Amino acid sequence: MPTPTKGPRLGGSPSHEKMMLQNLSASLFEHRSITTTVTKAKRLRPYAERLITIAKKGDLAARRKVVGQLSAKNSTNQAIVHELFTVIAPAMAEREGGYTRITKIGNRKGDNAPMAVIELVMEPVSPKQAVVKEAEQAAAAQVEEEPVEEAPVEEAAAEEPTAEETTEETSEETEDK
């Protein structure tokens, strides 16, 4: 979990905030999209993205870590962890970050609290981004393979006419006219 902010936390105590984040992330992984307050969505984003990053590893240690952070003691949360490792993490394999999207939707009717929808970004990475990334890698590999050759300073100086030669040429041209 990220470093908690100073001051009041969601729900009052740190343990209650931790439980709220666990429940919100379990709901997010189960439904792919949830509606909550903007504050809760902003606190949930790094927590859920860290769980997805851990799940992308796919090994037993990663699964145990996610189970510990999702409190998957009941069968529903165990099914959510299984879905996270078998469906969500492979879908996010190409993506390097930004697994969630927060969209503000206005205020709640009862208490006028600002609401937001937080959802998993399940679309594949756009082909344009992949092409740009491949081009950058190819350019970096080419720069490493072929060092830039510098022209010798002596040759460059010999090819350029000196100031005296140019004045002589111009004076000859004026005499001819």
GROMACS .gro file of C-alpha atoms in nm:
model
  177
    1MET     CA    1   0.000   0.000   0.000
    2PRO     CA    2   0.132   0.346  -0.076
    3THR     CA    3   0.244   0.572   0.204
    4PRO     CA    4  -0.070   0.697   0.378
    5THR     CA    5  -0.143   1.064   0.363
    6LYS     CA    6  -0.130   1.278   0.672
    7GLY     CA    7  -0.455   1.374   0.835
    8PRO     CA    8  -0.788   1.195   0.818
    9ARG     CA    9  -0.805   0.871   0.627
   10LEU     CA   10  -1.088   0.697   0.450
   11GLY     CA   11  -1.313   0.552   0.718
   12GLY     CA   12  -1.121   0.696   1.013
   13SER     CA   13  -0.855   0.442   1.107
   14PRO     CA   14  -0.572   0.298   0.901
   15SER     CA   15  -0.704  -0.056   0.938
   16HIS     CA   16  -1.050   0.050   0.818
   17GLU     CA   17  -0.896   0.228   0.519
   18LYS     CA   18  -0.699  -0.086   0.435
   19MET     CA   19  -1.014  -0.298   0.446
   20MET     CA   20  -1.201  -0.047   0.230
   21LEU     CA   21  -0.924  -0.052  -0.032
   22GLN     CA   22  -0.923  -0.432  -0.029
   23ASN     CA   23  -1.299  -0.447  -0.081
   24LEU     CA   24  -1.298  -0.175  -0.347
   25SER     CA   25  -1.018  -0.346  -0.542
   26ALA     CA   26  -1.194  -0.683  -0.518
   27SER     CA   27  -1.511  -0.522  -0.656
   28LEU     CA   28  -1.309  -0.351  -0.931
   29PHE     CA   29  -1.152  -0.679  -1.042
   30GLU     CA   30  -1.487  -0.859  -1.026
   31HIS     CA   31  -1.699  -0.602  -1.214
   32ARG     CA   32  -1.420  -0.428  -1.420
   33SER     CA   33  -1.580  -0.092  -1.335
   34ILE     CA   34  -1.721   0.061  -1.016
   35THR     CA   35  -1.879   0.391  -0.921
   36THR     CA   36  -1.745   0.555  -0.607
   37THR     CA   37  -1.643   0.895  -0.475
   38VAL     CA   38  -1.351   1.075  -0.638
   39THR     CA   39  -1.144   1.055  -0.319
   40LYS     CA   40  -1.188   0.679  -0.288
   41ALA     CA   41  -1.112   0.632  -0.658
   42LYS     CA   42  -0.789   0.829  -0.629
   43ARG     CA   43  -0.682   0.624  -0.326
   44LEU     CA   44  -0.782   0.297  -0.496
   45ARG     CA   45  -0.587   0.356  -0.818
   46PRO     CA   46  -0.228   0.294  -0.689
   47TYR     CA   47  -0.345   0.004  -0.472
   48ALA     CA   48  -0.521  -0.176  -0.760
   49GLU     CA   49  -0.244  -0.103  -1.010
   50ARG     CA   50   0.016  -0.246  -0.775
   51LEU     CA   51  -0.189  -0.565  -0.741
   52ILE     CA   52  -0.210  -0.596  -1.121
   53THR     CA   53   0.165  -0.544  -1.152
   54ILE     CA   54   0.226  -0.819  -0.899
   55ALA     CA   55  -0.023  -1.046  -1.079
   56LYS     CA   56   0.159  -0.997  -1.410
   57LYS     CA   57   0.453  -1.195  -1.267
   58GLY     CA   58   0.222  -1.496  -1.242
   59ASP     CA   59   0.427  -1.710  -1.003
   60LEU     CA   60   0.321  -1.867  -0.675
   61ALA     CA   61   0.485  -1.600  -0.460
   62ALA     CA   62   0.297  -1.329  -0.648
   63ARG     CA   63  -0.032  -1.515  -0.603
   64ARG     CA   64   0.027  -1.548  -0.229
   65LYS     CA   65   0.111  -1.180  -0.202
   66VAL     CA   66  -0.211  -1.080  -0.380
   67VAL     CA   67  -0.417  -1.320  -0.169
   68GLY     CA   68  -0.271  -1.159   0.143
   69GLN     CA   69  -0.350  -0.809   0.022
   70LEU     CA   70  -0.703  -0.892  -0.096
   71SER     CA   71  -0.795  -1.088   0.218
   72ALA     CA   72  -0.910  -1.376   0.000
   73LYS     CA   73  -1.026  -1.597   0.282
   74ASN     CA   74  -1.370  -1.651   0.134
   75SER     CA   75  -1.446  -1.832  -0.189
   76THR     CA   76  -1.564  -1.518  -0.369
   77ASN     CA   77  -1.233  -1.338  -0.323
   78GLN     CA   78  -1.042  -1.655  -0.417
   79ALA     CA   79  -1.236  -1.660  -0.745
   80ILE     CA   80  -1.148  -1.292  -0.794
   81VAL     CA   81  -0.777  -1.365  -0.739
   82HIS     CA   82  -0.799  -1.651  -0.989
   83GLU     CA   83  -0.966  -1.422  -1.243
   84LEU     CA   84  -0.703  -1.154  -1.180
   85PHE     CA   85  -0.423  -1.399  -1.261
   86THR     CA   86  -0.591  -1.579  -1.553
   87VAL     CA   87  -0.784  -1.302  -1.730
   88ILE     CA   88  -0.684  -0.951  -1.622
   89ALA     CA   89  -0.305  -0.988  -1.588
   90PRO     CA   90  -0.256  -1.152  -1.933
   91ALA     CA   91  -0.471  -0.877  -2.088
   92MET     CA   92  -0.242  -0.617  -1.929
   93ALA     CA   93   0.082  -0.795  -2.029
   94GLU     CA   94   0.169  -0.548  -2.308
   95ARG     CA   95   0.076  -0.244  -2.100
   96GLU     CA   96   0.356  -0.095  -1.887
   97GLY     CA   97   0.128   0.096  -1.652
   98GLY     CA   98  -0.195   0.290  -1.640
   99TYR     CA   99  -0.416  -0.010  -1.586
  100THR     CA  100  -0.707   0.197  -1.453
  101ARG     CA  101  -0.903   0.500  -1.573
  102ILE     CA  102  -1.092   0.746  -1.353
  103THR     CA  103  -1.381   0.940  -1.508
  104LYS     CA  104  -1.567   1.203  -1.306
  105ILE     CA  105  -1.943   1.178  -1.347
  106GLY     CA  106  -2.085   1.462  -1.138
  107ASN     CA  107  -2.216   1.485  -0.785
  108ARG     CA  108  -2.424   1.238  -0.587
  109LYS     CA  109  -2.786   1.340  -0.540
  110GLY     CA  110  -2.813   1.288  -0.165
  111ASP     CA  111  -2.506   1.458  -0.018
  112ASN     CA  112  -2.359   1.627  -0.330
  113ALA     CA  113  -2.037   1.423  -0.304
  114PRO     CA  114  -1.826   1.425  -0.624
  115MET     CA  115  -1.856   1.085  -0.791
  116ALA     CA  116  -1.633   0.901  -1.035
  117VAL     CA  117  -1.620   0.577  -1.229
  118ILE     CA  118  -1.296   0.382  -1.197
  119GLU     CA  119  -1.251   0.112  -1.457
  120LEU     CA  120  -0.988  -0.127  -1.584
  121VAL     CA  121  -0.838  -0.035  -1.920
  122MET     CA  122  -0.879  -0.366  -2.100
  123GLU     CA  123  -0.818  -0.235  -2.453
  124PRO     CA  124  -0.490  -0.349  -2.608
  125VAL     CA  125  -0.209  -0.099  -2.642
  126SER     CA  126  -0.263   0.106  -2.956
  127PRO     CA  127  -0.059   0.002  -3.263
  128LYS     CA  128   0.073   0.357  -3.302
  129GLN     CA  129   0.239   0.339  -2.960
  130ALA     CA  130   0.390   0.001  -3.049
  131VAL     CA  131   0.529   0.134  -3.378
  132VAL     CA  132   0.682   0.438  -3.205
  133LYS     CA  133   0.839   0.215  -2.939
  134GLU     CA  134   0.987  -0.018  -3.204
  135ALA     CA  135   1.128   0.279  -3.398
  136GLU     CA  136   1.293   0.416  -3.084
  137GLN     CA  137   1.450   0.077  -3.010
  138ALA     CA  138   1.575   0.040  -3.367
  139ALA     CA  139   1.725   0.390  -3.362
  140ALA     CA  140   1.898   0.320  -3.032
  141ALA     CA  141   2.039  -0.009  -3.167
  142GLN     CA  142   2.163   0.162  -3.484
  143VAL     CA  143   2.338   0.435  -3.285
  144GLU     CA  144   2.513   0.173  -3.073
  145GLU     CA  145   2.628  -0.028  -3.378
  146GLU     CA  146   2.749   0.254  -3.601
  147PRO     CA  147   2.951   0.524  -3.429
  148VAL     CA  148   2.948   0.860  -3.605
  149GLU     CA  149   3.273   0.926  -3.793
  150GLU     CA  150   3.415   1.274  -3.758
  151ALA     CA  151   3.587   1.446  -4.052
  152PRO     CA  152   3.954   1.521  -3.989
  153VAL     CA  153   4.016   1.885  -3.909
  154GLU     CA  154   4.319   1.912  -4.143
  155GLU     CA  155   4.123   1.810  -4.455
  156ALA     CA  156   3.843   2.052  -4.381
  157ALA     CA  157   4.088   2.338  -4.337
  158ALA     CA  158   4.269   2.255  -4.663
  159GLU     CA  159   3.948   2.259  -4.867
  160GLU     CA  160   3.831   2.602  -4.752
  161PRO     CA  161   4.001   2.902  -4.911
  162THR     CA  162   4.173   3.142  -4.677
  163ALA     CA  163   4.076   3.507  -4.647
  164GLU     CA  164   4.385   3.623  -4.849
  165GLU     CA  165   4.300   3.393  -5.141
  166THR     CA  166   3.943   3.518  -5.158
  167THR     CA  167   4.055   3.885  -5.161
  168GLU     CA  168   4.304   3.810  -5.440
  169GLU     CA  169   4.031   3.640  -5.647
  170THR     CA  170   3.793   3.932  -5.602
  171SER     CA  171   4.060   4.188  -5.693
  172GLU     CA  172   4.141   3.992  -6.012
  173GLU     CA  173   3.772   3.984  -6.106
  174THR     CA  174   3.741   4.359  -6.061
  175GLU     CA  175   4.053   4.425  -6.276
  176ASP     CA  176   3.908   4.210  -6.557
  177LYS     CA  177   3.592   4.419  -6.574
   0.00000   0.00000   0.00000
